[in-house]
PDB file of C-alpha atoms and ligand atoms in Angstrom:
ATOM      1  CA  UNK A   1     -13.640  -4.976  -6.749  1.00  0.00           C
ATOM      2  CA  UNK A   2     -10.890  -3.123  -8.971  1.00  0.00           C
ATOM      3  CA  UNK A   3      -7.562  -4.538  -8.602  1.00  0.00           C
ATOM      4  CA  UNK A   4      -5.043  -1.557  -6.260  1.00  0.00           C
ATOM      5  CA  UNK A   5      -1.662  -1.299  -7.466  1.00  0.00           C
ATOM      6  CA  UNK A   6       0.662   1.132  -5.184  1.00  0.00           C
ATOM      7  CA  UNK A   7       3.819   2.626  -5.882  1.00  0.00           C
ATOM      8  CA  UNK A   8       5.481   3.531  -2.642  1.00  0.00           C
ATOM      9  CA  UNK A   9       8.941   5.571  -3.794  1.00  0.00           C
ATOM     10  CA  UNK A  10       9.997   5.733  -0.039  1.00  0.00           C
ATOM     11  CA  UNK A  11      12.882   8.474   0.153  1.00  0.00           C
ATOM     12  CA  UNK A  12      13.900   7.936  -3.062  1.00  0.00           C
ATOM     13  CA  UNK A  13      13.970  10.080  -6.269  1.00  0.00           C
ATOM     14  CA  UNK A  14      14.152  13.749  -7.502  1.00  0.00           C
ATOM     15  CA  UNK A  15      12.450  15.860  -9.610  1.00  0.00           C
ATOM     16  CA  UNK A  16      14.730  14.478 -13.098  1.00  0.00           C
ATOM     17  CA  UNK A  17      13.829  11.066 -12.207  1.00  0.00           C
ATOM     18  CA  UNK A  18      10.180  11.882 -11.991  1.00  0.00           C
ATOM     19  CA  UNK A  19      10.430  13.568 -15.248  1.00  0.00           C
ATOM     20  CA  UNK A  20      12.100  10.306 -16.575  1.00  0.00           C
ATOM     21  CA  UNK A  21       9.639   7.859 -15.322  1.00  0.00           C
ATOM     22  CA  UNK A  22       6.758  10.140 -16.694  1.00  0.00           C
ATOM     23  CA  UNK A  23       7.836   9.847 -20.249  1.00  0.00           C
ATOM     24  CA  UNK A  24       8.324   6.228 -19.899  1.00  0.00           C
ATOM     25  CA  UNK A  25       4.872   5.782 -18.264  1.00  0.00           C
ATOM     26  CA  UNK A  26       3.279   7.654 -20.894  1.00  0.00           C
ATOM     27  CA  UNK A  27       4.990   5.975 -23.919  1.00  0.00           C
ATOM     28  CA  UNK A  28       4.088   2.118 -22.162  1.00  0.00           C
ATOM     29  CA  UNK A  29       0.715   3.445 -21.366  1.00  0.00           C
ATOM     30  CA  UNK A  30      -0.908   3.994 -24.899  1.00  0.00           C
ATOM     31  CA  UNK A  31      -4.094   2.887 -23.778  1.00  0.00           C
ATOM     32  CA  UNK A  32      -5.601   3.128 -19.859  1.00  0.00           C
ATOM     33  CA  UNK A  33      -5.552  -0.022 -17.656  1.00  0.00           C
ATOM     34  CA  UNK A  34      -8.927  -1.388 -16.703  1.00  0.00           C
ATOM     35  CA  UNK A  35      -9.867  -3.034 -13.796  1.00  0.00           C
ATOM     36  CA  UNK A  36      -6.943  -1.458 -11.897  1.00  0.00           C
ATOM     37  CA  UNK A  37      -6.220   1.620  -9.626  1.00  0.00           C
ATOM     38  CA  UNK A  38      -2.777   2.822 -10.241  1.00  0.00           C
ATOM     39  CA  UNK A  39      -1.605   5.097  -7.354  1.00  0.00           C
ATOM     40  CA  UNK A  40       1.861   6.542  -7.009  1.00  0.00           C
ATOM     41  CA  UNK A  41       3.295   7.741  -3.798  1.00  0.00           C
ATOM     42  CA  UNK A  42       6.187  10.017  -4.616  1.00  0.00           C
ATOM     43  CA  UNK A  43       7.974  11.700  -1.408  1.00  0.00           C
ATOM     44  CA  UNK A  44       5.593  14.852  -0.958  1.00  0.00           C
ATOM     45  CA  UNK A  45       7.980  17.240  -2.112  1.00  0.00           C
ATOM     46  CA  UNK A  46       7.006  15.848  -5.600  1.00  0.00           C
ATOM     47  CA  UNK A  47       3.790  14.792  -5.058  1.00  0.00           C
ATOM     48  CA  UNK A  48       2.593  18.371  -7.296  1.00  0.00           C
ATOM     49  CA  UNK A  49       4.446  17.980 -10.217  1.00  0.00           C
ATOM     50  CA  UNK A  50       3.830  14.013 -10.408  1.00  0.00           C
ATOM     51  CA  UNK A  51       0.070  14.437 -10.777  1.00  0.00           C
ATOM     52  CA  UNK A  52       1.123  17.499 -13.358  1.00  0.00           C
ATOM     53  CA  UNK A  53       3.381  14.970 -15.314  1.00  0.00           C
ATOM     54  CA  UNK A  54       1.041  11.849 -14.337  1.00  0.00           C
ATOM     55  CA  UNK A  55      -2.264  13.059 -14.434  1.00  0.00           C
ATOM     56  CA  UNK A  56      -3.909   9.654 -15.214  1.00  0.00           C
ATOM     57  CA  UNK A  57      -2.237   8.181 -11.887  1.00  0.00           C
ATOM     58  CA  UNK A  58      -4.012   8.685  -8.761  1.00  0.00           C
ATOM     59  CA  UNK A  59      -1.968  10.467  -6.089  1.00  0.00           C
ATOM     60  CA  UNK A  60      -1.363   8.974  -2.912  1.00  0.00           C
ATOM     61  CA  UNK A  61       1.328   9.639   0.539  1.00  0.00           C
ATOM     62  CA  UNK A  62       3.294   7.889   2.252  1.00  0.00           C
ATOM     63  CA  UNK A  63       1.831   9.167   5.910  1.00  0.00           C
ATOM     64  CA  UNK A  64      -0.264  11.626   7.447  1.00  0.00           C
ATOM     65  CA  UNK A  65      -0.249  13.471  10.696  1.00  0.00           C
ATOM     66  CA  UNK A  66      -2.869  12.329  13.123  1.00  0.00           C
ATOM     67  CA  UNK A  67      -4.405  15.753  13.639  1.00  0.00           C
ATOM     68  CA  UNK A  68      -5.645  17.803  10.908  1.00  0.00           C
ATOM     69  CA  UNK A  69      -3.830  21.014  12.308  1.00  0.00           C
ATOM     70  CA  UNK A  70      -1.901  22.810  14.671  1.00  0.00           C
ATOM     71  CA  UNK A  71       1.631  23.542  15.905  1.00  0.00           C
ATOM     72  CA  UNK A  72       3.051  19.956  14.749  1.00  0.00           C
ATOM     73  CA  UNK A  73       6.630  21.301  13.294  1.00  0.00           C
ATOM     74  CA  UNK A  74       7.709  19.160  10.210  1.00  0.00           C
ATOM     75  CA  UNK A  75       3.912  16.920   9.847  1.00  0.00           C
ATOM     76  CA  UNK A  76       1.729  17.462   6.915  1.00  0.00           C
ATOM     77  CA  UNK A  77      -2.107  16.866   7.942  1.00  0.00           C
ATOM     78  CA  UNK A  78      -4.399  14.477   5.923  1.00  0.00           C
ATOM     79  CA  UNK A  79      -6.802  17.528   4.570  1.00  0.00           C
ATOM     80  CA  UNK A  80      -3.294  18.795   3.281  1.00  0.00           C
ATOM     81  CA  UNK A  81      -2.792  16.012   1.138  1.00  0.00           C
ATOM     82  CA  UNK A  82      -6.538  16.371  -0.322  1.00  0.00           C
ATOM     83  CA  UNK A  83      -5.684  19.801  -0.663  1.00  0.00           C
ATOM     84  CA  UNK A  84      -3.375  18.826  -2.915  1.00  0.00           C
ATOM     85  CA  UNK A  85      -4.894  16.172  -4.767  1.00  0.00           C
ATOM     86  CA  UNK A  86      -4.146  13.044  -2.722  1.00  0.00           C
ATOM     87  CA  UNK A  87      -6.750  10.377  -2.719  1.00  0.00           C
ATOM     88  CA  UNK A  88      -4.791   7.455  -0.826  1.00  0.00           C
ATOM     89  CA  UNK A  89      -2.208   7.556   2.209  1.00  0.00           C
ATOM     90  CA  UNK A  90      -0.122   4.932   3.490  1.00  0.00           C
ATOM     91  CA  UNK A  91      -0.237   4.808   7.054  1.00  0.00           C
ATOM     92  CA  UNK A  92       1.351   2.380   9.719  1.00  0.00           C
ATOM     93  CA  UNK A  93       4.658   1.035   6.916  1.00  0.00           C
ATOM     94  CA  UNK A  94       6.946  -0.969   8.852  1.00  0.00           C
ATOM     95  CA  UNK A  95       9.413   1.320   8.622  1.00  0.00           C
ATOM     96  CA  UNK A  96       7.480   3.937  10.591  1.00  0.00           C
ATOM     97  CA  UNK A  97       5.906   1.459  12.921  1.00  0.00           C
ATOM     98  CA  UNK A  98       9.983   0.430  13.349  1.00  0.00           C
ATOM     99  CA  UNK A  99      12.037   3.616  12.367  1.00  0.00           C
ATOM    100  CA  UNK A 100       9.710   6.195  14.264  1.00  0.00           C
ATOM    101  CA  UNK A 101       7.997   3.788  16.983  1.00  0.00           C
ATOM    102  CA  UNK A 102       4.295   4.520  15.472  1.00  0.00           C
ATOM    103  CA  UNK A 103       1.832   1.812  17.590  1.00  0.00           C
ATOM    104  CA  UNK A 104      -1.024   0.627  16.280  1.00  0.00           C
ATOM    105  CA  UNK A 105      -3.027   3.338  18.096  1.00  0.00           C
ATOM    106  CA  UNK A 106      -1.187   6.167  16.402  1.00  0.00           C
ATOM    107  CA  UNK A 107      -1.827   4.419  13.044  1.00  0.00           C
ATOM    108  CA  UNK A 108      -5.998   3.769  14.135  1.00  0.00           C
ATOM    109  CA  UNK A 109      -5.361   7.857  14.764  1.00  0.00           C
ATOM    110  CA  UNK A 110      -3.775   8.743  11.472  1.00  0.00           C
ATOM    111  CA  UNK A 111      -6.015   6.175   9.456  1.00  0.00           C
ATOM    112  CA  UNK A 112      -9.115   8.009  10.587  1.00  0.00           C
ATOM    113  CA  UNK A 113      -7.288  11.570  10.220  1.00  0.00           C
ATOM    114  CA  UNK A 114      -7.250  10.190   6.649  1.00  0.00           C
ATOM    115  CA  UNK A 115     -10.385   9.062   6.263  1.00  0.00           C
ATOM    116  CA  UNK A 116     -12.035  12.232   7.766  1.00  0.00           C
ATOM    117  CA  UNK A 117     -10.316  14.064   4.858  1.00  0.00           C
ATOM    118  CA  UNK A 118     -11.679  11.738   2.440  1.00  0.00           C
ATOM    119  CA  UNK A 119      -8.782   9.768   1.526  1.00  0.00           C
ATOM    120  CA  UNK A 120      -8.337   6.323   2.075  1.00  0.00           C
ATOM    121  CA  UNK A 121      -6.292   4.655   4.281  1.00  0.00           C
ATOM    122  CA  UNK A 122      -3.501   2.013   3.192  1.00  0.00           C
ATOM    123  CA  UNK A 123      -3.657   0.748   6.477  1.00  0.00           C
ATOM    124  CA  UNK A 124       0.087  -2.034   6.712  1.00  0.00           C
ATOM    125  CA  UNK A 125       0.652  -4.838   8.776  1.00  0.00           C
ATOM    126  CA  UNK A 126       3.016  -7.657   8.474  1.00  0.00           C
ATOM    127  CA  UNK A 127       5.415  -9.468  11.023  1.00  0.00           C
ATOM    128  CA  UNK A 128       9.487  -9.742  11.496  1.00  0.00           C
ATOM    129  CA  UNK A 129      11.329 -12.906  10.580  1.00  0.00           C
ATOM    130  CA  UNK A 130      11.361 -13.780  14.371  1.00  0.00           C
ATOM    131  CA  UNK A 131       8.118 -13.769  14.669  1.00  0.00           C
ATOM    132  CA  UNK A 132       6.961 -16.131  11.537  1.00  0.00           C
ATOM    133  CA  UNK A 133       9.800 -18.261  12.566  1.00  0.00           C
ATOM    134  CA  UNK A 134       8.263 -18.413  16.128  1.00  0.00           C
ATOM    135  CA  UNK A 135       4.625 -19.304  14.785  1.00  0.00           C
ATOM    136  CA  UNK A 136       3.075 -16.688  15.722  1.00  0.00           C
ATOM    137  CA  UNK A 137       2.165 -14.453  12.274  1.00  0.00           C
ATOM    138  CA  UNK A 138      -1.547 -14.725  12.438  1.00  0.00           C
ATOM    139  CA  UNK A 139      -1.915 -13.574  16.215  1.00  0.00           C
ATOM    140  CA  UNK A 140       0.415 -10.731  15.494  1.00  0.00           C
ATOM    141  CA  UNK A 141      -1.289  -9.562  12.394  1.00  0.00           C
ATOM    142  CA  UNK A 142      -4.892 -10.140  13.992  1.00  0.00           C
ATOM    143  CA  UNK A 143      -3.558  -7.865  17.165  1.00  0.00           C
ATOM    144  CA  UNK A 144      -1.901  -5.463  14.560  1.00  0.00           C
ATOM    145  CA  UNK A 145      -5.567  -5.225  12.516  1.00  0.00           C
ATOM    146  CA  UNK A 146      -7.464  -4.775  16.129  1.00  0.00           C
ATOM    147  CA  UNK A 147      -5.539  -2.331  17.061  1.00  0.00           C
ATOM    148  CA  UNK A 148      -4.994   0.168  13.764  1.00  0.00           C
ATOM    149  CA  UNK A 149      -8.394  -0.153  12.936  1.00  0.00           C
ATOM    150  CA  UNK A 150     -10.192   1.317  15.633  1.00  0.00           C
ATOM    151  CA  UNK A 151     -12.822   3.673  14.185  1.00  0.00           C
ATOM    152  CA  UNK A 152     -12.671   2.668  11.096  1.00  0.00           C
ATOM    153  CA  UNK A 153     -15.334   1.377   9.016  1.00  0.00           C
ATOM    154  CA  UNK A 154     -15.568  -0.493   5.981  1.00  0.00           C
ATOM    155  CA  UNK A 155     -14.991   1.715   2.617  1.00  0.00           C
ATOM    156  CA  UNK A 156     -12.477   3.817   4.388  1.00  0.00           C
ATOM    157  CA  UNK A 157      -8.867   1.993   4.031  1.00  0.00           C
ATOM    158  CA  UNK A 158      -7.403  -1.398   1.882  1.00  0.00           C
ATOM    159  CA  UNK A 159      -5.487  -3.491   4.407  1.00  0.00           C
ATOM    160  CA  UNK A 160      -1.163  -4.149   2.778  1.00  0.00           C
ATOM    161  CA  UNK A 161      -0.250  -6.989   4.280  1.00  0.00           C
ATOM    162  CA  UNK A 162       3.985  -6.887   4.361  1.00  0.00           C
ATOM    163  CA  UNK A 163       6.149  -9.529   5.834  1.00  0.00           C
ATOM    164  CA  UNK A 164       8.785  -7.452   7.460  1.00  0.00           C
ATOM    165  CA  UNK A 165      11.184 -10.503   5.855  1.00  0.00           C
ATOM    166  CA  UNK A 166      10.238  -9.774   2.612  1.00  0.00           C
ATOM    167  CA  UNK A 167      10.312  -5.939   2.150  1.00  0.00           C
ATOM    168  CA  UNK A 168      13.734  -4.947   0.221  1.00  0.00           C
ATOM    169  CA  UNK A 169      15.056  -8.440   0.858  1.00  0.00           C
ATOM    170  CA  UNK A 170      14.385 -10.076  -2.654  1.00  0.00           C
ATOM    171  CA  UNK A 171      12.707 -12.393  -0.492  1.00  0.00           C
ATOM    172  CA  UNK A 172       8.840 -12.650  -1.633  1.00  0.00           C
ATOM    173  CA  UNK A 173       6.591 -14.979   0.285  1.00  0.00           C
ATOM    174  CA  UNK A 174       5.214 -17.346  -1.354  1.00  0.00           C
ATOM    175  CA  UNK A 175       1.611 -17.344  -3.307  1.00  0.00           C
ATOM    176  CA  UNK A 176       0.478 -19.501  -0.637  1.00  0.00           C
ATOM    177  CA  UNK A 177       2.295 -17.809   2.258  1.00  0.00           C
ATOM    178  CA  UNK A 178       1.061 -14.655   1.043  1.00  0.00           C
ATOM    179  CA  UNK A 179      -2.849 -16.173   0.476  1.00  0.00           C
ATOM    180  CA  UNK A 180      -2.800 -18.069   3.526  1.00  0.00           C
ATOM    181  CA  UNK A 181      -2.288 -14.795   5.453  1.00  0.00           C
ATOM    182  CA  UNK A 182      -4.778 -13.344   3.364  1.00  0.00           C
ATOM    183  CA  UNK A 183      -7.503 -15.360   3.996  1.00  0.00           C
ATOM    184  CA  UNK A 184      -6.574 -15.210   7.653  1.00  0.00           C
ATOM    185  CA  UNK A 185      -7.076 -11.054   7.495  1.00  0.00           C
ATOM    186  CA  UNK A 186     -10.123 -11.364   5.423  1.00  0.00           C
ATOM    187  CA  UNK A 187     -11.696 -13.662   8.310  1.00  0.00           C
ATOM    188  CA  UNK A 188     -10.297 -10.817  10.712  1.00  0.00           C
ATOM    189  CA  UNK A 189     -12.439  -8.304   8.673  1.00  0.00           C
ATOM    190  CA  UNK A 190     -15.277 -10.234   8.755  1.00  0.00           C
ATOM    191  CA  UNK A 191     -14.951 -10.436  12.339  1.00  0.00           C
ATOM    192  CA  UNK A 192     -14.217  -6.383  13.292  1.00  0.00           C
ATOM    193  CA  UNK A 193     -16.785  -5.696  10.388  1.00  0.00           C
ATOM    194  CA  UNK A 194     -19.382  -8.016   9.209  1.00  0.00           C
ATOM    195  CA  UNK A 195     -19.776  -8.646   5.885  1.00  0.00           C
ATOM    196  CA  UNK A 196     -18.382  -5.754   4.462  1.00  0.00           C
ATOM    197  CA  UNK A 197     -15.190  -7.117   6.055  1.00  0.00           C
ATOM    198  CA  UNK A 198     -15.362  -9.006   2.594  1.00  0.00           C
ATOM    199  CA  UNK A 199     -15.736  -5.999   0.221  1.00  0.00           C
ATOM    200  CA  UNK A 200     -11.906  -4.613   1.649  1.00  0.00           C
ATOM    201  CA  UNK A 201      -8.992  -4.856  -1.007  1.00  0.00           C
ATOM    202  CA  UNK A 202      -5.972  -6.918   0.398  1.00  0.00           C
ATOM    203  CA  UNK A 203      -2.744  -6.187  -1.352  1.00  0.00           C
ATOM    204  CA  UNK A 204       0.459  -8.050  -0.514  1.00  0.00           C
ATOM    205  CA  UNK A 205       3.888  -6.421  -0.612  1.00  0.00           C
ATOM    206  CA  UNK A 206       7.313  -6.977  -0.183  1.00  0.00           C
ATOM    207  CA  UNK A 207       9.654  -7.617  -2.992  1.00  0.00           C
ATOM    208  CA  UNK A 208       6.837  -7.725  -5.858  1.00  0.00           C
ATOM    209  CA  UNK A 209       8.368  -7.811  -9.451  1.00  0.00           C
ATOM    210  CA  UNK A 210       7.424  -7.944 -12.570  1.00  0.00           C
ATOM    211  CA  UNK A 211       8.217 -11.841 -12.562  1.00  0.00           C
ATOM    212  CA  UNK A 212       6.465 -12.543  -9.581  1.00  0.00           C
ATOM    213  CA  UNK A 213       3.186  -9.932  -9.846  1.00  0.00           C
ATOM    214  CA  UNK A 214       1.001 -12.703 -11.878  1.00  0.00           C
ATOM    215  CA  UNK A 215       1.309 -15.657  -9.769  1.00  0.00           C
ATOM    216  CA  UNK A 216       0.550 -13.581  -6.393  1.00  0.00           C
ATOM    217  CA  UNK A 217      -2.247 -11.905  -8.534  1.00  0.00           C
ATOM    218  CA  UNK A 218      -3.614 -15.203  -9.294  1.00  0.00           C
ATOM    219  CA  UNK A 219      -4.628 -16.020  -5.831  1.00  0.00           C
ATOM    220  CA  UNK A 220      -7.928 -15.191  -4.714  1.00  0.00           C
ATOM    221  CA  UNK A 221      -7.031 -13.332  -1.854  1.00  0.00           C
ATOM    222  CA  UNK A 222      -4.547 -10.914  -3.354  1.00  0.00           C
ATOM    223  CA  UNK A 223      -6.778  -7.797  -4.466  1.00  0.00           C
ATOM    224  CA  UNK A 224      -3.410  -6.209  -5.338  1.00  0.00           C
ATOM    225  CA  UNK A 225       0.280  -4.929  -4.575  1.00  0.00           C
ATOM    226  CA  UNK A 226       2.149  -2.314  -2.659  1.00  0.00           C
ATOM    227  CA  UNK A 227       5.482  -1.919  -4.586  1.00  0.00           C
ATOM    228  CA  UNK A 228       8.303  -0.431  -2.946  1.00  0.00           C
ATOM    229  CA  UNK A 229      11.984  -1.082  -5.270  1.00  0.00           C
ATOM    230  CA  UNK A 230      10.202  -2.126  -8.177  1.00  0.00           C
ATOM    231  CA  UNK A 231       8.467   0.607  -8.678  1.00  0.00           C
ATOM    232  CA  UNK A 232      10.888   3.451  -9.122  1.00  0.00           C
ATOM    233  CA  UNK A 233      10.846   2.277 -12.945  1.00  0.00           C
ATOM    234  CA  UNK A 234       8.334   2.939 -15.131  1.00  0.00           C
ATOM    235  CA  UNK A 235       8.950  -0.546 -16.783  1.00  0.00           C
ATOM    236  CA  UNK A 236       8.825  -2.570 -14.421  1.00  0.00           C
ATOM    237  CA  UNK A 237       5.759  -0.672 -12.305  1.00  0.00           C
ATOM    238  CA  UNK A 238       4.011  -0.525 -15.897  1.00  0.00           C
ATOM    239  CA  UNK A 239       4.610  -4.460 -15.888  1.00  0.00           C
ATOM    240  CA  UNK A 240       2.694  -5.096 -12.537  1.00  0.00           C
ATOM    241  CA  UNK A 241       0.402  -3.194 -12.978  1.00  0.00           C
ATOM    242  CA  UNK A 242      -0.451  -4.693 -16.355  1.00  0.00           C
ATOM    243  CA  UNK A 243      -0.362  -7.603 -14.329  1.00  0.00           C
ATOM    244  CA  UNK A 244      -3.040  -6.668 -12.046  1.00  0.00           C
ATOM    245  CA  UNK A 245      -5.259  -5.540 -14.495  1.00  0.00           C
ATOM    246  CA  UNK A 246      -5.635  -8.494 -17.099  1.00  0.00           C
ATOM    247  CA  UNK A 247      -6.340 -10.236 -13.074  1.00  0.00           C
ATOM    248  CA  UNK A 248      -9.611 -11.099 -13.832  1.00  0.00           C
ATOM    249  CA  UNK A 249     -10.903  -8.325 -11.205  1.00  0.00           C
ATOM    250  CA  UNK A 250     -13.605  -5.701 -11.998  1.00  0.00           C
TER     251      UNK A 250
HETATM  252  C1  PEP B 301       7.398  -1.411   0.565  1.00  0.00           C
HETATM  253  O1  PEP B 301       8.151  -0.487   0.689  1.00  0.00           O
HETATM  254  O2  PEP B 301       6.252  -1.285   1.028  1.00  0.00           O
HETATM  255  C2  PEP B 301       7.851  -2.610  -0.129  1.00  0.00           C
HETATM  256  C3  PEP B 301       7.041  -3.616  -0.236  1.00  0.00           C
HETATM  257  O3  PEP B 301       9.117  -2.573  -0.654  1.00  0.00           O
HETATM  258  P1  PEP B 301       9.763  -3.641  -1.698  1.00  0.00           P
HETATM  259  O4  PEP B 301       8.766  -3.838  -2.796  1.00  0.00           O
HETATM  260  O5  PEP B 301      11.016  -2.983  -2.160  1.00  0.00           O
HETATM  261  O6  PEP B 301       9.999  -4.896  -0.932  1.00  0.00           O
END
């Protein structure tokens, strides 16, 4: 499988600083990446003109309503985003599970919302500091996975894993924190899924950087990276990515 590489901009940026970060991009990027999907998730106020200035990045969001239409005031529906040209939505980011109280079956609802639009799901888990500290990451991360993937089958989301404790903290986990944890998901997916369990991209995130990417990259259980500070710059986004791709994934 391709290496994933995800830019999640969060609330952050305007329409000058996606013109900036476009003409960066496209002077680093003289030549495509292989091996490596490079999405960007720009606040959707943007998300037009960054596919007009960034054609050759796929377009994804950063949620998705969990019905496709009605009198919701404020949500944008999944089909809306493919409307628009969105092939990948985050759904279930700690800050919404924390910031907006989403449970894991509003995120199984707005993961198959996605997929029944045809985009795929970037389906997040991770645990707090409290909870690692306690022991008890892999049960909470297997309950997490049981619960937000209800209805989903295989081909229709990636899984992010992101320690809580690691996401805008400068705090990374470790290669083999991170790998550990993956492995431990992958067995999940084998579990809910069968053997296409094994065919699911598992990308880590929380405080990736350019100095860090490779050595996560290296292990065999990180498919790629959902980037949230480091990826406002071109340069240092263009840098992971890069990273991902010479991977060794196909
Ligand atoms: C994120 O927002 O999903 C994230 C991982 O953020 P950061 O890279 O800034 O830790």
């Amino acid at each position: 499988m391709s290496a994933v590489v995800i830019a999640n901009w969060k609330m952050h940026g305007s329409g000058s600083a996606l013109s900036a970060f476009a003409n960066q991009w496209q002077a680093l990027s003289d030549q495509p990446l292989p091996n490596v999907d490079v999405v960007l998730c720009p606040p959707g106020v943007y998300a037009q003109r960054a596919q007009q200035l960034l054609p050759q990045l796929a377009l994804g969001a950063q949620d998705c309503a969990p019905e496709a239409e009605g009198a919701y005031t404020g949500d944008i529906s999944a089909p809306m985003l493919a409307d628009l040209g969105c092939s990948w939505v985050i759904v279930g980011h700690s800050e919404r599970r924390q910031g907006h109280g989403e449970t894991d079956a509003l995120v199984a609802q707005k993961a198959r919302a996605a997929a029944n639009a045809g985009l795929t799901a970037v389906v997040c888990v991770g645990e707090s500091l409290e909870q690692r500290q306690g022991g008890s990451q892999e049960q909470v991360v297997s309950a997490q996975l049981q619960g937000s993937l209800q209805g989903l089958a295989a081909g229709e989301f990636v899984v992010a894993y992101e320690p809580i404790w690691a996401i805008g903290t400068g705090h990374t986990a470790t290669p083999e924190q991170a790998n550990s944890m993956h492995e431990h998901i992958r067995q999940t997916l084998v579990q809910l899924l069968g053997s296409r369990g094994s065919d699911i991209a598992l990308l880590y995130g929380g405080s990736v950087k350019p100095d860090n990417a490779g050595e996560l990259f290296a292990c065999p259980n990180i498919d790629g990276a959902l980037v949230g500070g480091a990826s406002l710059m071109a340069d240092s986004f263009y840098a992971i990515a890069k990273a991902a791709s010479e991977s060794g994934r196909t």
